[in-house]
């Protein structure tokens, strides 16, 4: 019996380059994951070449580290957790959204046709709409209506999720 991952690779063979397929079928992430697990996030920060909180930058992780140095109110765990979340969430959303956008366009040929006819005029709006429509992080954020709102024929009542 063929496993699902093997069947998926077999299905992709005709359309993807042989070199890429060979890499996909032999890639084993286990050794890398084991090394990362052994190091642990605190270990990596403590053994960095320079104190990370002394490096100034505009990104959120550096601001968090700067805040820790300035106030000493955050523990190492409180500092590392959000930094890891930012790294993982940023990577996942960035790598998944383009593919989901293409899939959404392929699923709606009319929208794809309109975008092809006027890419300069529609691309910015299309990207914004795809980010809204395909939000891959919406399951982690619970939103509630702050007040009753009527949209068309539908009323969304206060405190409704």
Coordinates of N, CA and C in Angstrom, one line a residue:
X1 N 0.8 -1.2 0.0 CA 0.0 0.0 0.0 C 0.9 1.2 0.0
X2 N 0.6 2.2 -0.8 CA 1.3 3.5 -0.9 C 0.8 4.5 0.1
X3 N 1.8 5.1 0.8 CA 1.4 6.1 1.8 C 0.9 7.3 1.1
X4 N 0.1 8.2 1.8 CA -0.4 9.4 1.2 C 0.7 10.3 0.7
X5 N 1.8 10.6 1.5 CA 2.8 11.4 1.0 C 3.5 10.8 -0.3
X6 N 3.7 9.5 -0.3 CA 4.3 8.9 -1.5 C 3.4 9.1 -2.7
X7 N 2.1 8.9 -2.5 CA 1.1 9.0 -3.6 C 1.1 10.5 -4.1
X8 N 1.2 11.4 -3.2 CA 1.2 12.8 -3.6 C 2.5 13.1 -4.4
X9 N 3.6 12.6 -4.0 CA 4.8 12.8 -4.8 C 4.7 12.2 -6.1
X10 N 4.2 11.0 -6.2 CA 4.0 10.3 -7.5 C 3.1 11.1 -8.4
X11 N 2.1 11.7 -7.9 CA 1.1 12.5 -8.7 C 1.8 13.8 -9.2
X12 N 2.8 14.3 -8.5 CA 3.5 15.5 -8.9 C 4.6 15.3 -9.9
X13 N 5.1 14.0 -9.9 CA 6.3 13.8 -10.8 C 6.2 14.3 -12.2
X14 N 5.1 14.1 -12.9 CA 5.0 14.5 -14.3 C 5.1 16.0 -14.5
X15 N 4.8 16.8 -13.5 CA 4.7 18.2 -13.7 C 5.9 19.0 -13.0
X16 N 6.6 18.4 -12.2 CA 7.7 19.1 -11.5 C 9.1 18.5 -12.0
X17 N 10.1 19.4 -12.0 CA 11.4 18.9 -12.4 C 11.9 17.7 -11.6
X18 N 12.6 16.8 -12.3 CA 13.1 15.6 -11.6 C 14.0 15.9 -10.4
X19 N 14.9 16.9 -10.5 CA 15.8 17.2 -9.4 C 15.0 17.6 -8.2
X20 N 14.0 18.4 -8.4 CA 13.1 18.9 -7.2 C 12.4 17.7 -6.6
X21 N 11.9 16.8 -7.4 CA 11.2 15.6 -6.9 C 12.1 14.7 -6.2
X22 N 13.4 14.5 -6.6 CA 14.4 13.7 -5.9 C 14.6 14.3 -4.5
X23 N 14.8 15.6 -4.4 CA 15.0 16.2 -3.1 C 13.8 16.1 -2.2
X24 N 12.6 16.2 -2.8 CA 11.4 16.1 -1.9 C 11.2 14.7 -1.4
X25 N 11.6 13.7 -2.2 CA 11.4 12.3 -1.8 C 12.4 11.8 -0.8
X26 N 13.6 12.5 -0.7 CA 14.6 12.0 0.2 C 14.9 13.0 1.4
X27 N 14.2 14.1 1.5 CA 14.3 15.1 2.5 C 13.9 14.5 3.9
X28 N 14.7 14.6 4.9 CA 14.4 14.1 6.2 C 14.6 15.2 7.2
X29 N 13.6 15.9 7.7 CA 13.8 17.0 8.6 C 14.2 16.6 10.1
X30 N 14.1 15.3 10.4 CA 14.3 14.8 11.8 C 15.6 15.3 12.4
X31 N 16.8 15.1 11.7 CA 18.0 15.5 12.3 C 18.1 17.0 12.6
X32 N 17.6 17.9 11.7 CA 17.6 19.3 12.0 C 16.7 19.6 13.2
X33 N 15.5 19.0 13.2 CA 14.6 19.3 14.3 C 15.1 18.8 15.6
X34 N 15.9 17.7 15.7 CA 16.5 17.2 16.9 C 17.5 18.2 17.4
X35 N 18.4 18.7 16.5 CA 19.4 19.7 16.9 C 18.7 21.0 17.4
X36 N 17.7 21.5 16.8 CA 17.0 22.7 17.3 C 16.4 22.4 18.6
X37 N 15.8 21.3 18.8 CA 15.1 20.9 20.1 C 16.1 20.9 21.2
X38 N 17.3 20.3 20.9 CA 18.4 20.2 22.0 C 18.9 21.6 22.4
X39 N 19.0 22.5 21.4 CA 19.5 23.8 21.7 C 18.5 24.6 22.5
X40 N 17.3 24.6 22.2 CA 16.3 25.4 22.9 C 16.4 26.9 22.7
X41 N 15.3 27.6 22.7 CA 15.4 29.1 22.4 C 16.2 29.9 23.4
X42 N 16.1 29.6 24.7 CA 16.9 30.4 25.7 C 18.4 30.2 25.4
X43 N 18.8 28.9 25.2 CA 20.2 28.6 25.0 C 20.7 29.4 23.8
X44 N 20.0 29.5 22.7 CA 20.4 30.2 21.5 C 20.6 31.7 21.8
X45 N 19.7 32.3 22.6 CA 19.8 33.7 22.9 C 21.0 33.9 23.9
X46 N 21.1 33.1 24.9 CA 22.2 33.3 25.8 C 23.6 33.2 25.2
X47 N 23.7 32.4 24.2 CA 25.0 32.1 23.6 C 25.2 32.9 22.2
X48 N 24.4 33.9 22.1 CA 24.5 34.8 20.9 C 25.8 35.6 21.1
X49 N 26.4 36.1 20.0 CA 27.6 36.9 20.0 C 27.5 38.2 20.8
X50 N 26.4 38.8 20.8 CA 26.2 40.0 21.5 C 24.8 40.0 22.1
X51 N 24.6 40.8 23.2 CA 23.3 40.8 23.8 C 22.3 41.3 22.8
X52 N 21.3 40.5 22.5 CA 20.3 40.9 21.5 C 19.5 42.1 21.8
X53 N 19.3 42.4 23.1 CA 18.5 43.6 23.5 C 19.3 44.9 23.2
X54 N 20.6 44.8 22.9 CA 21.3 46.0 22.6 C 21.3 46.4 21.2
X55 N 20.8 45.5 20.3 CA 20.7 45.8 18.9 C 19.4 46.5 18.7
X56 N 19.5 47.7 18.0 CA 18.2 48.5 17.8 C 17.7 48.3 16.4
X57 N 16.4 48.2 16.3 CA 15.8 48.0 15.0 C 14.3 48.3 15.1
X58 N 13.6 48.4 14.0 CA 12.2 48.7 14.0 C 11.3 47.4 14.1
X59 N 11.9 46.2 13.9 CA 11.0 45.1 13.9 C 10.5 44.7 15.3
X60 N 9.4 44.0 15.3 CA 8.7 43.8 16.6 C 9.5 43.0 17.6
X61 N 10.3 42.0 17.1 CA 11.1 41.2 18.0 C 12.2 42.0 18.7
X62 N 12.8 42.9 17.9 CA 13.9 43.8 18.5 C 13.2 44.8 19.5
X63 N 12.0 45.3 19.2 CA 11.4 46.2 20.1 C 11.1 45.5 21.4
X64 N 10.6 44.2 21.3 CA 10.3 43.4 22.5 C 11.6 43.2 23.3
X65 N 12.7 42.9 22.7 CA 14.0 42.7 23.4 C 14.5 44.0 24.0
X66 N 14.3 45.1 23.3 CA 14.7 46.4 23.8 C 13.8 46.8 25.1
X67 N 12.6 46.5 25.0 CA 11.7 46.7 26.2 C 12.1 45.9 27.4
X68 N 12.6 44.7 27.2 CA 13.1 43.9 28.3 C 14.3 44.5 28.9
X69 N 15.2 45.0 28.1 CA 16.4 45.6 28.7 C 16.1 46.9 29.4
X70 N 15.1 47.6 28.9 CA 14.8 48.9 29.5 C 14.0 48.7 30.8
X71 N 13.2 47.7 30.9 CA 12.3 47.6 32.1 C 12.7 46.5 33.0
X72 N 13.3 45.4 32.5 CA 13.6 44.2 33.2 C 12.4 43.6 33.8
X73 N 11.2 43.9 33.2 CA 9.9 43.3 33.7 C 9.6 42.0 33.0
X74 N 10.3 41.7 31.9 CA 10.0 40.4 31.2 C 11.0 39.4 31.5
X75 N 10.6 38.2 31.8 CA 11.5 37.1 32.0 C 12.0 36.6 30.6
X76 N 13.0 35.7 30.6 CA 13.5 35.2 29.4 C 12.4 34.4 28.6
X77 N 11.6 33.6 29.4 CA 10.5 32.9 28.7 C 9.5 33.8 28.1
X78 N 9.2 34.9 28.8 CA 8.2 35.9 28.3 C 8.8 36.6 27.0
X79 N 10.1 36.7 27.0 CA 10.7 37.3 25.8 C 10.8 36.4 24.6
X80 N 11.2 35.1 24.9 CA 11.4 34.2 23.8 C 10.1 33.7 23.2
X81 N 9.1 33.4 24.0 CA 7.8 32.9 23.4 C 7.3 33.8 22.3
X82 N 7.0 35.1 22.5 CA 6.5 35.9 21.5 C 7.5 36.1 20.3
X83 N 8.8 36.1 20.6 CA 9.8 36.2 19.5 C 9.7 34.9 18.5
X84 N 9.5 33.7 19.1 CA 9.4 32.5 18.3 C 8.0 32.6 17.6
X85 N 7.0 33.0 18.2 CA 5.7 33.1 17.6 C 5.8 34.0 16.4
X86 N 6.4 35.2 16.5 CA 6.6 36.1 15.4 C 7.3 35.5 14.2
X87 N 8.4 34.8 14.6 CA 9.2 34.1 13.5 C 8.4 33.1 12.8
X88 N 7.7 32.2 13.5 CA 7.0 31.1 12.9 C 5.8 31.6 12.2
X89 N 5.0 32.5 12.8 CA 3.8 33.0 12.2 C 4.2 33.8 10.9
X90 N 5.2 34.6 11.0 CA 5.6 35.4 9.8 C 6.1 34.5 8.7
X91 N 6.8 33.5 9.0 CA 7.2 32.6 7.9 C 6.1 31.8 7.3
X92 N 5.2 31.3 8.1 CA 4.1 30.5 7.6 C 3.1 31.3 6.8
X93 N 2.8 32.5 7.2 CA 1.9 33.3 6.5 C 2.5 33.8 5.2
X94 N 3.8 34.1 5.2 CA 4.5 34.6 4.0 C 4.6 33.5 3.0
X95 N 4.9 32.3 3.4 CA 5.0 31.2 2.4 C 3.7 30.6 2.0
X96 N 2.7 30.7 2.8 CA 1.4 30.1 2.4 C 0.5 31.0 1.6
X97 N 0.5 32.3 1.8 CA -0.4 33.2 1.2 C -0.3 33.2 -0.4
X98 N 0.9 33.3 -1.0 CA 0.9 33.3 -2.4 C 0.2 32.1 -3.1
X99 N 0.5 30.9 -2.5 CA -0.1 29.7 -3.1 C -1.6 29.7 -2.9
X100 N -2.1 30.2 -1.7 CA -3.5 30.2 -1.5 C -4.2 31.2 -2.4
X101 N -3.5 32.3 -2.7 CA -4.0 33.4 -3.6 C -4.2 32.8 -5.0
X102 N -3.2 32.1 -5.5 CA -3.3 31.4 -6.8 C -4.4 30.4 -6.8
X103 N -4.5 29.6 -5.8 CA -5.6 28.7 -5.7 C -7.0 29.3 -5.8
X104 N -7.1 30.4 -5.1 CA -8.4 31.2 -5.1 C -8.7 31.7 -6.4
X105 N -7.7 32.2 -7.1 CA -7.9 32.7 -8.5 C -8.3 31.6 -9.5
X106 N -7.6 30.5 -9.3 CA -7.9 29.3 -10.2 C -9.3 28.8 -9.9
X107 N -9.8 29.0 -8.7 CA -11.1 28.6 -8.3 C -12.2 29.5 -8.8
X108 N -11.8 30.7 -9.2 CA -12.8 31.7 -9.7 C -12.3 32.3 -11.0
X109 N -12.5 31.6 -12.1 CA -12.0 32.0 -13.4 C -12.3 33.4 -13.8
X110 N -13.5 33.9 -13.4 CA -13.9 35.3 -13.8 C -13.0 36.3 -13.1
X111 N -12.7 36.1 -11.9 CA -11.8 37.0 -11.2 C -10.4 37.0 -11.8
X112 N -9.9 35.8 -12.1 CA -8.6 35.6 -12.7 C -8.6 36.3 -14.1
X113 N -9.6 36.2 -14.8 CA -9.7 36.8 -16.1 C -9.6 38.4 -16.0
X114 N -10.4 38.9 -15.0 CA -10.3 40.3 -14.8 C -8.9 40.8 -14.4
X115 N -8.3 40.1 -13.5 CA -6.9 40.4 -13.1 C -5.9 40.4 -14.2
X116 N -6.1 39.4 -15.1 CA -5.2 39.2 -16.3 C -5.4 40.4 -17.2
X117 N -6.6 40.9 -17.4 CA -6.9 42.0 -18.3 C -6.3 43.3 -17.8
X118 N -6.3 43.5 -16.5 CA -5.8 44.8 -16.0 C -5.0 44.6 -14.7
X119 N -3.8 43.9 -14.9 CA -3.0 43.7 -13.7 C -2.5 45.0 -13.0
X120 N -2.1 46.0 -13.8 CA -1.7 47.2 -13.2 C -2.7 47.9 -12.3
X121 N -4.0 47.9 -12.8 CA -5.0 48.6 -12.1 C -5.6 47.8 -11.0
X122 N -5.5 46.5 -11.0 CA -6.2 45.6 -10.1 C -5.4 44.9 -9.1
X123 N -4.1 44.8 -9.3 CA -3.2 43.9 -8.5 C -3.2 44.3 -7.0
X124 N -3.0 45.6 -6.8 CA -2.9 46.0 -5.4 C -4.2 45.7 -4.6
X125 N -5.4 46.0 -5.2 CA -6.7 45.6 -4.6 C -6.8 44.1 -4.5
X126 N -6.4 43.4 -5.5 CA -6.5 41.9 -5.5 C -5.7 41.3 -4.3
X127 N -4.5 41.8 -4.1 CA -3.7 41.3 -3.0 C -4.3 41.6 -1.7
X128 N -4.8 42.9 -1.5 CA -5.5 43.2 -0.3 C -6.7 42.3 0.0
X129 N -7.4 42.1 -1.1 CA -8.6 41.3 -0.9 C -8.3 39.8 -0.6
X130 N -7.2 39.3 -1.2 CA -6.8 37.9 -0.9 C -6.3 37.8 0.5
X131 N -5.6 38.8 1.0 CA -5.1 38.8 2.4 C -6.3 38.8 3.4
X132 N -7.4 39.5 3.0 CA -8.6 39.5 3.8 C -9.4 38.2 3.7
X133 N -9.6 37.8 2.5 CA -10.4 36.6 2.2 C -9.8 35.3 2.7
X134 N -8.4 35.2 2.5 CA -7.7 33.9 2.8 C -7.0 33.9 4.1
X135 N -7.4 34.8 5.0 CA -6.7 34.9 6.3 C -6.4 33.5 6.9
X136 N -5.1 33.1 7.0 CA -4.8 31.8 7.6 C -4.6 31.9 9.1
X137 N -4.8 33.1 9.7 CA -4.6 33.2 11.1 C -5.9 33.5 11.8
X138 N -7.0 33.5 11.0 CA -8.3 33.9 11.6 C -8.8 32.9 12.7
X139 N -8.3 31.7 12.7 CA -8.8 30.7 13.6 C -8.2 31.0 15.0
X140 N -7.2 31.7 15.1 CA -6.5 32.0 16.4 C -7.0 33.3 17.0
X141 N -7.8 34.1 16.3 CA -8.2 35.3 16.8 C -9.8 35.3 16.9
X142 N -10.3 35.4 18.0 CA -11.8 35.4 18.2 C -12.2 36.9 18.1
X143 N -13.1 37.2 17.3 CA -13.7 38.5 17.1 C -15.1 38.6 17.5
X144 N -15.5 39.6 18.3 CA -16.9 39.8 18.7 C -17.3 41.2 18.2
X145 N -18.6 41.3 17.8 CA -19.2 42.5 17.5 C -19.3 43.4 18.7
X146 N -18.9 44.6 18.7 CA -19.0 45.5 19.8 C -20.4 46.2 19.9
X147 N -21.1 46.2 18.8 CA -22.4 46.7 18.8 C -23.2 46.1 17.7
X148 N -24.5 46.2 17.7 CA -25.3 45.7 16.6 C -25.0 46.4 15.3
X149 N -24.8 45.6 14.3 CA -24.4 46.2 13.0 C -25.3 45.5 11.9
X150 N -25.8 46.3 11.0 CA -26.7 45.8 9.9 C -25.9 45.9 8.6
X151 N -25.7 44.8 7.9 CA -24.9 44.8 6.7 C -25.9 44.2 5.7
X152 N -26.4 45.0 4.7 CA -27.4 44.5 3.8 C -28.6 44.0 4.5
X153 N -29.0 42.8 4.3 CA -30.2 42.2 5.0 C -29.8 41.4 6.2
X154 N -28.6 41.5 6.7 CA -28.1 40.7 7.8 C -27.8 41.6 9.0
X155 N -28.2 41.2 10.2 CA -27.9 41.9 11.4 C -26.9 41.1 12.2
X156 N -25.8 41.7 12.5 CA -24.8 41.1 13.4 C -25.0 41.7 14.8
X157 N -25.4 40.9 15.7 CA -25.7 41.4 17.0 C -24.5 41.5 17.9
X158 N -24.6 42.5 18.9 CA -23.5 42.7 19.8 C -23.1 41.4 20.5
X159 N -21.8 41.2 20.7 CA -21.2 40.1 21.3 C -21.2 38.8 20.5
X160 N -21.7 38.9 19.2 CA -21.7 37.7 18.4 C -20.3 37.5 17.9
X161 N -19.9 36.2 17.8 CA -18.6 35.9 17.3 C -18.6 35.9 15.8

